[in-house]
Coordinates of N, CA and C in Angstrom, one line a residue:
M1 N 164.4 297.4 71.9 CA 165.8 297.9 71.7 C 166.7 296.8 71.9
R2 N 166.6 296.1 73.1 CA 167.5 295.0 73.2 C 167.4 293.9 72.2
R3 N 166.2 293.5 71.7 CA 166.0 292.7 70.6 C 166.7 293.1 69.3
D4 N 166.7 294.4 69.0 CA 167.3 294.9 67.9 C 168.9 294.8 68.0
L5 N 169.2 295.0 69.2 CA 170.6 294.9 69.4 C 171.2 293.5 69.4
L6 N 170.3 292.6 69.9 CA 170.8 291.1 69.8 C 170.6 290.6 68.4
R7 N 169.7 291.2 67.7 CA 169.5 290.7 66.2 C 170.7 291.3 65.4
E8 N 171.1 292.4 65.6 CA 172.3 293.0 64.9 C 173.5 292.3 65.2
T9 N 173.6 292.0 66.6 CA 174.8 291.2 67.0 C 174.9 289.9 66.3
L10 N 173.9 289.2 66.3 CA 173.8 287.8 65.6 C 174.1 288.0 64.1
R11 N 173.5 289.0 63.5 CA 173.6 289.2 62.1 C 175.2 289.5 61.8
L12 N 175.9 290.4 62.7 CA 177.3 290.5 62.4 C 178.0 289.3 62.6
F13 N 177.7 288.5 63.7 CA 178.4 287.1 63.9 C 178.3 286.4 62.9
V14 N 177.2 286.1 62.2 CA 176.9 285.0 61.2 C 177.7 285.7 59.9
T15 N 177.4 286.9 59.6 CA 178.0 287.5 58.3 C 179.5 287.3 58.4
H16 N 180.2 287.5 59.5 CA 181.6 287.5 59.6 C 182.1 286.3 60.5
L17 N 181.4 285.2 60.4 CA 181.8 284.2 61.3 C 183.1 283.7 61.0
H18 N 183.5 283.6 59.7 CA 184.8 283.1 59.3 C 186.0 284.1 59.9
L19 N 185.8 285.3 59.9 CA 186.9 286.1 60.5 C 186.9 286.0 62.1
F20 N 185.6 285.9 62.8 CA 185.8 285.8 64.2 C 186.3 284.4 64.6
T21 N 186.0 283.4 63.8 CA 186.5 282.0 64.1 C 188.0 281.9 64.0
M22 N 188.4 282.6 62.9 CA 190.0 282.6 62.6 C 190.7 283.3 63.8
I23 N 190.0 284.4 64.3 CA 190.7 285.2 65.4 C 190.7 284.3 66.7
A24 N 189.6 283.8 67.0 CA 189.5 283.0 68.2 C 190.4 281.7 67.9
L25 N 190.5 281.0 67.0 CA 191.2 279.7 66.8 C 192.9 280.1 66.8
T26 N 193.2 281.4 66.5 CA 194.6 281.6 66.5 C 195.2 281.5 68.0
V27 N 194.5 281.6 68.9 CA 194.7 281.4 70.4 C 194.2 280.1 70.8
W28 N 193.0 279.7 70.5 CA 192.4 278.7 71.3 C 192.6 277.3 70.7
L29 N 193.0 277.2 69.3 CA 193.3 275.9 68.9 C 194.6 275.4 69.5
P30 N 195.6 276.2 69.5 CA 197.0 275.5 70.2 C 196.5 275.5 71.6
G31 N 195.8 276.4 72.1 CA 195.6 276.2 73.6 C 194.8 275.0 74.0
H32 N 193.7 274.6 73.2 CA 193.1 273.4 73.4 C 193.8 272.1 73.1
L33 N 194.8 272.3 72.0 CA 195.6 271.1 71.8 C 196.6 271.0 73.0
V34 N 197.1 271.8 73.6 CA 197.9 271.7 74.9 C 197.2 271.1 75.9
I35 N 195.9 271.7 76.0 CA 195.1 271.1 77.3 C 194.8 269.6 77.0
N36 N 194.3 269.2 75.8 CA 194.1 267.9 75.5 C 195.2 267.1 75.6
Y37 N 196.4 267.5 75.1 CA 197.6 266.7 75.3 C 197.9 266.4 76.7
L38 N 197.8 267.4 77.4 CA 198.1 267.2 78.9 C 197.1 266.2 79.6
D39 N 195.7 266.3 79.1 CA 194.7 265.5 79.6 C 195.1 264.2 79.4
F40 N 195.5 263.8 78.1 CA 195.8 262.4 77.9 C 197.1 261.9 78.1
F41 N 198.2 262.6 78.1 CA 199.5 262.2 78.2 C 200.3 262.6 79.5
A42 N 199.9 263.5 80.3 CA 200.7 264.1 81.3 C 200.4 263.5 82.7
G43 N 199.9 262.2 82.8 CA 199.7 261.8 84.2 C 198.3 261.8 84.5
G44 N 197.8 260.7 85.2 CA 196.4 260.6 85.6 C 195.6 260.2 84.4
P45 N 194.5 259.6 84.7 CA 193.8 258.9 83.5 C 192.9 260.2 83.1
P46 N 192.8 260.1 81.6 CA 192.0 261.1 81.1 C 190.6 261.2 81.7
G47 N 190.1 262.5 81.9 CA 188.8 262.7 82.5 C 188.9 262.7 84.0
S48 N 190.0 262.4 84.6 CA 190.1 262.3 86.1 C 190.0 263.7 86.6
T49 N 189.8 263.8 87.9 CA 189.8 265.2 88.6 C 191.3 265.9 88.5
E50 N 192.2 265.1 88.6 CA 193.6 265.8 88.4 C 193.8 266.3 87.1
A51 N 193.4 265.5 86.1 CA 193.5 265.9 84.6 C 192.8 267.2 84.3
A52 N 191.4 267.2 85.0 CA 190.5 268.3 84.7 C 191.1 269.7 85.5
A53 N 191.7 269.4 86.6 CA 192.3 270.5 87.3 C 193.4 271.1 86.6
R54 N 194.2 270.1 86.0 CA 195.4 270.5 85.1 C 195.0 271.4 83.9
G55 N 193.8 270.8 83.2 CA 193.4 271.5 82.2 C 192.8 272.9 82.5
I56 N 192.1 273.1 83.6 CA 191.6 274.3 84.0 C 192.7 275.3 84.2
R57 N 193.9 274.9 84.9 CA 194.9 275.8 85.2 C 195.6 276.2 83.8
V58 N 195.7 275.4 82.8 CA 196.2 275.8 81.5 C 195.2 276.8 80.8
F59 N 194.2 276.5 80.8 CA 193.0 277.3 80.2 C 193.0 278.6 80.9
L60 N 193.2 278.7 82.3 CA 193.3 280.0 82.8 C 194.6 280.8 82.5
V61 N 195.6 280.1 82.3 CA 196.9 280.9 81.9 C 196.7 281.3 80.5
V62 N 196.2 280.5 79.6 CA 196.1 281.0 78.2 C 195.1 282.0 78.1
E63 N 194.0 282.1 78.9 CA 193.0 283.2 78.8 C 193.5 284.4 79.4
A64 N 194.4 284.3 80.5 CA 194.8 285.5 81.0 C 196.0 286.1 80.1
I65 N 196.8 285.4 79.4 CA 197.9 285.8 78.7 C 197.4 286.4 77.2
F66 N 196.6 285.4 76.7 CA 196.3 285.6 75.3 C 194.8 286.0 75.0
G67 N 194.0 285.9 75.9 CA 192.6 286.3 75.9 C 192.5 287.7 75.5
P68 N 193.3 288.5 76.0 CA 193.3 290.0 75.6 C 193.6 290.1 74.0
L69 N 194.4 289.3 73.4 CA 194.6 289.5 72.1 C 193.4 289.2 71.3
V70 N 192.7 288.0 71.7 CA 191.4 287.7 70.9 C 190.4 288.8 71.1
G71 N 190.3 289.4 72.4 CA 189.3 290.5 72.6 C 189.7 291.7 71.8
A72 N 190.9 292.0 72.0 CA 191.3 293.2 71.2 C 191.1 293.1 69.5
A73 N 191.6 292.0 69.1 CA 191.4 291.7 67.7 C 190.0 291.8 67.1
T74 N 189.2 291.2 68.0 CA 187.7 291.0 67.7 C 187.2 292.5 67.8
L75 N 187.4 293.2 68.8 CA 186.9 294.6 68.7 C 187.4 295.4 67.7
A76 N 188.6 295.3 67.3 CA 189.2 296.0 66.2 C 188.4 295.6 64.9
A77 N 188.3 294.3 64.7 CA 187.4 293.9 63.5 C 186.1 294.4 63.4
L78 N 185.4 294.4 64.8 CA 184.0 294.9 64.7 C 184.0 296.3 64.5
A79 N 185.0 297.1 65.0 CA 184.9 298.6 64.7 C 185.1 298.9 63.2
R80 N 186.0 298.1 62.5 CA 186.3 298.3 61.1 C 184.8 298.1 60.3
I81 N 184.2 296.8 60.6 CA 182.9 296.4 60.1 C 181.9 297.6 60.3
K82 N 181.8 298.1 61.5 CA 180.7 299.1 61.8 C 180.9 300.3 61.0
R83 N 182.3 300.7 60.6 CA 182.6 301.9 60.1 C 182.5 301.5 58.5
G84 N 182.1 300.4 58.1 CA 182.1 300.2 56.6 C 183.3 299.8 55.9
E85 N 184.4 299.7 56.6 CA 185.7 299.3 56.2 C 186.0 297.9 56.0
P86 N 186.9 297.4 55.1 CA 187.1 296.0 55.0 C 187.8 295.6 56.3
A87 N 187.4 294.4 56.8 CA 188.1 293.9 57.9 C 188.7 292.5 57.7
S88 N 190.2 292.5 57.7 CA 190.8 291.3 57.3 C 191.4 290.7 58.7
Y89 N 191.7 289.4 58.5 CA 192.4 288.8 59.7 C 193.6 289.4 60.0
G90 N 194.4 289.6 59.0 CA 195.7 290.2 59.3 C 195.6 291.6 60.1
Q91 N 194.7 292.5 59.4 CA 194.5 293.8 60.0 C 194.0 293.7 61.5
A92 N 193.0 292.7 61.6 CA 192.4 292.5 63.1 C 193.6 292.2 64.0
L93 N 194.3 291.2 63.6 CA 195.4 290.7 64.6 C 196.5 291.9 64.8
A94 N 197.0 292.6 63.8 CA 197.8 293.6 63.9 C 197.2 294.7 65.0
E95 N 196.1 295.2 64.7 CA 195.4 296.1 65.7 C 195.2 295.4 67.0
G96 N 195.0 294.2 67.2 CA 194.8 293.5 68.4 C 196.2 293.4 69.2
L97 N 197.2 293.2 68.5 CA 198.7 293.0 68.9 C 199.0 294.5 69.5
A98 N 198.7 295.5 68.8 CA 199.0 296.8 69.2 C 198.2 297.2 70.5
A99 N 197.0 296.7 70.6 CA 196.1 297.0 71.8 C 196.3 296.1 73.0
W100 N 197.1 294.9 72.8 CA 197.3 294.0 73.8 C 197.9 294.4 75.1
P101 N 199.0 295.1 75.1 CA 199.5 295.5 76.4 C 198.6 296.4 77.3
R102 N 197.9 297.3 76.6 CA 197.0 298.0 77.4 C 195.7 297.2 77.9
L103 N 195.1 296.4 77.1 CA 194.3 295.5 77.5 C 194.5 294.5 78.6
F104 N 195.7 294.0 78.4 CA 196.2 293.0 79.3 C 196.3 293.8 80.6
M105 N 196.7 294.9 80.9 CA 196.8 295.6 82.1 C 195.5 296.0 82.6
A106 N 194.6 296.5 81.7 CA 193.2 296.7 82.1 C 192.5 295.4 82.7
R107 N 192.7 294.3 82.1 CA 192.0 293.2 82.6 C 192.6 292.8 83.9
L108 N 194.0 292.9 84.1 CA 194.5 292.7 85.4 C 193.8 293.6 86.6
V109 N 193.8 294.9 86.1 CA 193.0 295.8 87.1 C 191.6 295.4 87.3
E110 N 190.8 295.3 86.2 CA 189.5 294.9 86.4 C 189.2 293.5 87.2
G111 N 190.2 292.6 86.9 CA 190.0 291.5 87.8 C 190.1 291.5 89.2
A112 N 191.2 292.5 89.5 CA 191.5 292.7 91.0 C 190.3 293.5 91.6
I113 N 189.7 294.5 90.8 CA 188.6 295.0 91.4 C 187.3 294.1 91.6
V114 N 187.1 293.2 90.7 CA 186.0 292.3 90.7 C 186.3 291.4 91.9
L115 N 187.6 290.9 92.1 CA 187.9 290.0 93.0 C 187.9 290.6 94.4
V116 N 188.1 291.8 94.5 CA 187.9 292.5 95.9 C 186.3 292.6 96.2
G117 N 185.6 292.8 95.2 CA 184.2 292.8 95.6 C 183.6 291.3 95.8
L118 N 184.1 290.4 95.1 CA 183.7 289.0 95.4 C 184.2 288.6 96.9
V119 N 185.3 289.1 97.2 CA 185.9 288.7 98.6 C 184.9 289.4 99.7
A120 N 184.5 290.8 99.4 CA 183.8 291.5 100.5 C 182.4 290.7 100.5
L121 N 181.8 290.4 99.6 CA 180.6 289.5 99.4 C 180.2 289.3 97.8
I122 N 179.6 288.3 97.6 CA 179.3 288.0 96.2 C 178.5 289.0 95.4
V123 N 177.5 289.7 95.8 CA 176.8 290.6 95.2 C 177.7 291.9 94.8
P124 N 178.5 292.4 95.7 CA 179.3 293.6 95.3 C 180.3 293.2 94.0
G125 N 180.6 292.0 94.0 CA 181.6 291.6 92.9 C 180.8 291.6 91.6
F126 N 179.6 291.1 91.6 CA 178.7 291.2 90.4 C 178.6 292.6 90.0
I127 N 178.2 293.4 91.0 CA 177.9 295.0 90.7 C 179.2 295.5 90.0
L128 N 180.2 295.3 90.6 CA 181.4 295.7 90.0 C 181.8 295.3 88.6
L129 N 181.6 293.9 88.4 CA 181.8 293.3 87.1 C 181.0 294.0 86.0
V130 N 179.7 294.3 86.4 CA 178.7 295.1 85.4 C 179.4 296.4 85.2
R131 N 180.0 297.1 86.4 CA 180.4 298.4 86.0 C 181.6 298.6 85.2
V132 N 182.4 297.6 85.2 CA 183.7 297.6 84.4 C 183.5 296.8 83.1
S133 N 182.2 296.5 82.6 CA 182.0 295.8 81.5 C 182.3 296.3 80.2
F134 N 182.6 297.8 80.1 CA 182.9 298.5 78.9 C 184.5 298.8 78.9
V135 N 185.1 298.4 79.8 CA 186.5 298.9 79.8 C 187.4 298.3 78.7
D136 N 187.2 297.0 78.3 CA 187.9 296.5 77.1 C 187.6 297.4 76.0
A137 N 186.4 297.6 75.5 CA 186.1 298.4 74.4 C 186.6 299.7 74.4
L138 N 186.7 300.4 75.8 CA 187.2 301.9 75.7 C 188.6 301.8 75.6
V139 N 189.4 300.8 76.2 CA 190.7 300.8 76.0 C 191.2 300.4 74.6
V140 N 190.6 299.5 73.9 CA 191.0 299.1 72.6 C 190.5 300.1 71.5
L141 N 189.2 300.3 71.6 CA 188.7 301.3 70.6 C 188.9 302.8 70.6
D142 N 188.9 303.1 71.9 CA 189.1 304.7 72.2 C 190.5 305.0 72.5
G143 N 191.3 304.0 72.9 CA 192.6 304.2 73.4 C 192.7 304.9 74.6
A144 N 191.6 304.7 75.4 CA 191.4 305.4 76.8 C 192.4 304.9 77.7
P145 N 192.8 305.7 78.5 CA 193.8 305.3 79.5 C 192.9 304.5 80.6
L146 N 193.6 303.8 81.3 CA 192.9 302.8 82.3 C 192.0 303.6 83.1
G147 N 192.5 304.6 83.9 CA 191.6 305.4 84.9 C 190.4 306.0 84.2
A148 N 190.5 306.5 83.1 CA 189.5 307.2 82.3 C 188.4 306.0 81.8
A149 N 188.9 304.9 81.4 CA 188.2 303.8 81.0 C 187.2 303.4 82.1
L150 N 187.8 303.2 83.3 CA 187.1 302.6 84.4 C 185.9 303.6 84.7
R151 N 186.3 305.1 84.8 CA 185.2 306.0 85.1 C 184.2 306.0 84.1
L152 N 184.6 306.0 82.7 CA 183.6 306.0 81.7 C 182.8 304.8 81.7
S153 N 183.2 303.6 81.9 CA 182.6 302.2 81.9 C 181.4 302.5 83.0
N154 N 181.8 302.9 84.2 CA 180.8 303.1 85.2 C 179.8 304.0 84.8
A155 N 180.0 305.2 84.1 CA 179.1 306.1 83.7 C 178.2 305.6 82.6
L156 N 178.8 304.7 81.6 CA 178.1 304.2 80.5 C 177.1 303.1 81.2
T157 N 177.3 302.3 82.2 CA 176.4 301.2 82.6 C 175.4 301.9 83.5
A158 N 175.5 303.1 83.9 CA 174.4 303.7 84.8 C 173.1 303.6 84.2
G159 N 172.2 303.0 84.9 CA 170.7 302.9 84.4 C 170.5 301.7 83.5
R160 N 171.6 301.0 83.2 CA 171.4 299.8 82.3 C 171.9 298.5 83.0
R161 N 172.4 298.7 84.3 CA 173.0 297.5 85.1 C 172.3 296.3 85.0
A162 N 171.1 296.3 85.3 CA 170.2 295.2 85.4 C 170.0 294.4 84.1
A163 N 170.0 295.1 83.0 CA 169.8 294.6 81.7 C 171.1 294.0 81.2
I164 N 172.3 294.8 81.7 CA 173.6 294.1 81.2 C 173.9 292.9 82.0
F165 N 173.6 292.8 83.2 CA 173.7 291.6 84.2 C 173.0 290.5 83.6
W166 N 171.7 290.7 83.3 CA 170.9 289.4 82.9 C 171.2 289.1 81.5
T167 N 171.6 290.1 80.5 CA 171.9 289.6 79.3 C 173.3 288.8 79.3
G168 N 174.1 289.5 80.1 CA 175.5 288.7 80.3 C 175.3 287.4 80.8
G169 N 174.4 287.2 81.9 CA 174.3 285.9 82.5 C 173.5 284.9 81.5
T170 N 172.7 285.5 80.7 CA 171.9 284.6 79.9 C 172.9 284.1 78.7
L171 N 173.7 284.9 78.2 CA 174.7 284.6 77.2 C 175.8 283.5 77.9
L172 N 176.3 283.8 79.0 CA 177.1 283.0 79.8 C 176.6 281.6 79.9
V173 N 175.4 281.4 80.3 CA 174.7 280.0 80.5 C 174.7 279.3 79.2
G174 N 174.2 280.2 78.1 CA 174.2 279.6 76.8 C 175.5 279.1 76.3
V175 N 176.4 279.9 76.3 CA 177.8 279.5 75.9 C 178.3 278.1 76.6
F176 N 178.2 278.3 77.9 CA 178.7 277.1 78.7 C 177.8 275.9 78.4
S177 N 176.6 276.1 78.2 CA 175.8 274.9 78.0 C 176.2 274.2 76.6
V178 N 176.5 274.9 75.6 CA 176.9 274.6 74.3 C 178.3 273.8 74.5
A179 N 179.2 274.5 75.1 CA 180.6 274.0 75.4 C 180.4 272.6 76.2
R180 N 179.5 272.5 77.2 CA 179.4 271.4 77.9 C 178.9 270.1 77.0
I181 N 177.9 270.6 76.2 CA 177.4 269.5 75.2 C 178.6 269.0 74.4
F182 N 179.5 269.9 73.9 CA 180.6 269.5 73.0 C 181.7 268.7 73.7
S183 N 181.7 269.1 75.1 CA 182.8 268.5 75.8 C 182.3 267.0 76.1
V184 N 181.1 266.8 76.2 CA 180.5 265.5 76.5 C 180.7 264.5 75.3
L185 N 180.4 265.2 74.1 CA 180.3 264.4 72.9 C 181.9 264.1 72.5
A186 N 182.8 265.0 72.9 CA 184.3 264.8 72.6 C 184.8 263.7 73.6
G187 N 184.3 263.7 74.9 CA 184.7 262.8 75.7 C 184.2 261.3 75.5
A188 N 183.0 261.4 75.0 CA 182.5 259.9 74.5 C 183.2 259.4 73.3
A189 N 183.9 260.3 72.5 CA 184.8 259.9 71.4 C 186.2 259.1 71.9
E190 N 186.6 259.6 73.2 CA 187.8 259.1 73.8 C 188.9 259.2 72.9
H191 N 189.2 260.4 72.3 CA 190.3 260.6 71.3 C 191.0 261.9 71.7
F192 N 192.3 261.9 71.6 CA 193.1 263.1 72.0 C 192.7 264.2 71.3
V193 N 192.3 264.4 70.0 CA 191.8 265.5 69.4 C 190.5 266.0 69.8

């Protein structure tokens, strides 16, 4: 079943790569241009610890504020695709903007819950992270209020938490490995863009 789900996910991703790329680049192209500009021109030599820390801070701010827009627009586009409806860039962004305030608040609450778990001990933080893993989809697609989304996400993950944890961990390692390779290649070019 997991293989079928991953196969379907990859098929949807490849088939609609242009749409998902445009949605992500709406936020991340300007975001990375700002990060790269600050890295090269805002004090400290490029690649220094100071520049890296500044880039991470900008990344976190962009992700916190605009990440919910990308997430909501992507979920809206996926919902349209799964229903067999046409999914355009404009429709996805419009629906994403409409859901952005709810998803922004949901992510703030999710983050606080996971942070409390991480402060208590690392393991409870990961457990809570898995339990709230469906909140974004519930808030955007079902329009569920935050409290209901938290309860329903907890119920939906019951019995599947280990599989969700390992799948998410594997995807995280894969994405960061590819990002690191591109980062090293871009650093070797020693160019602003």
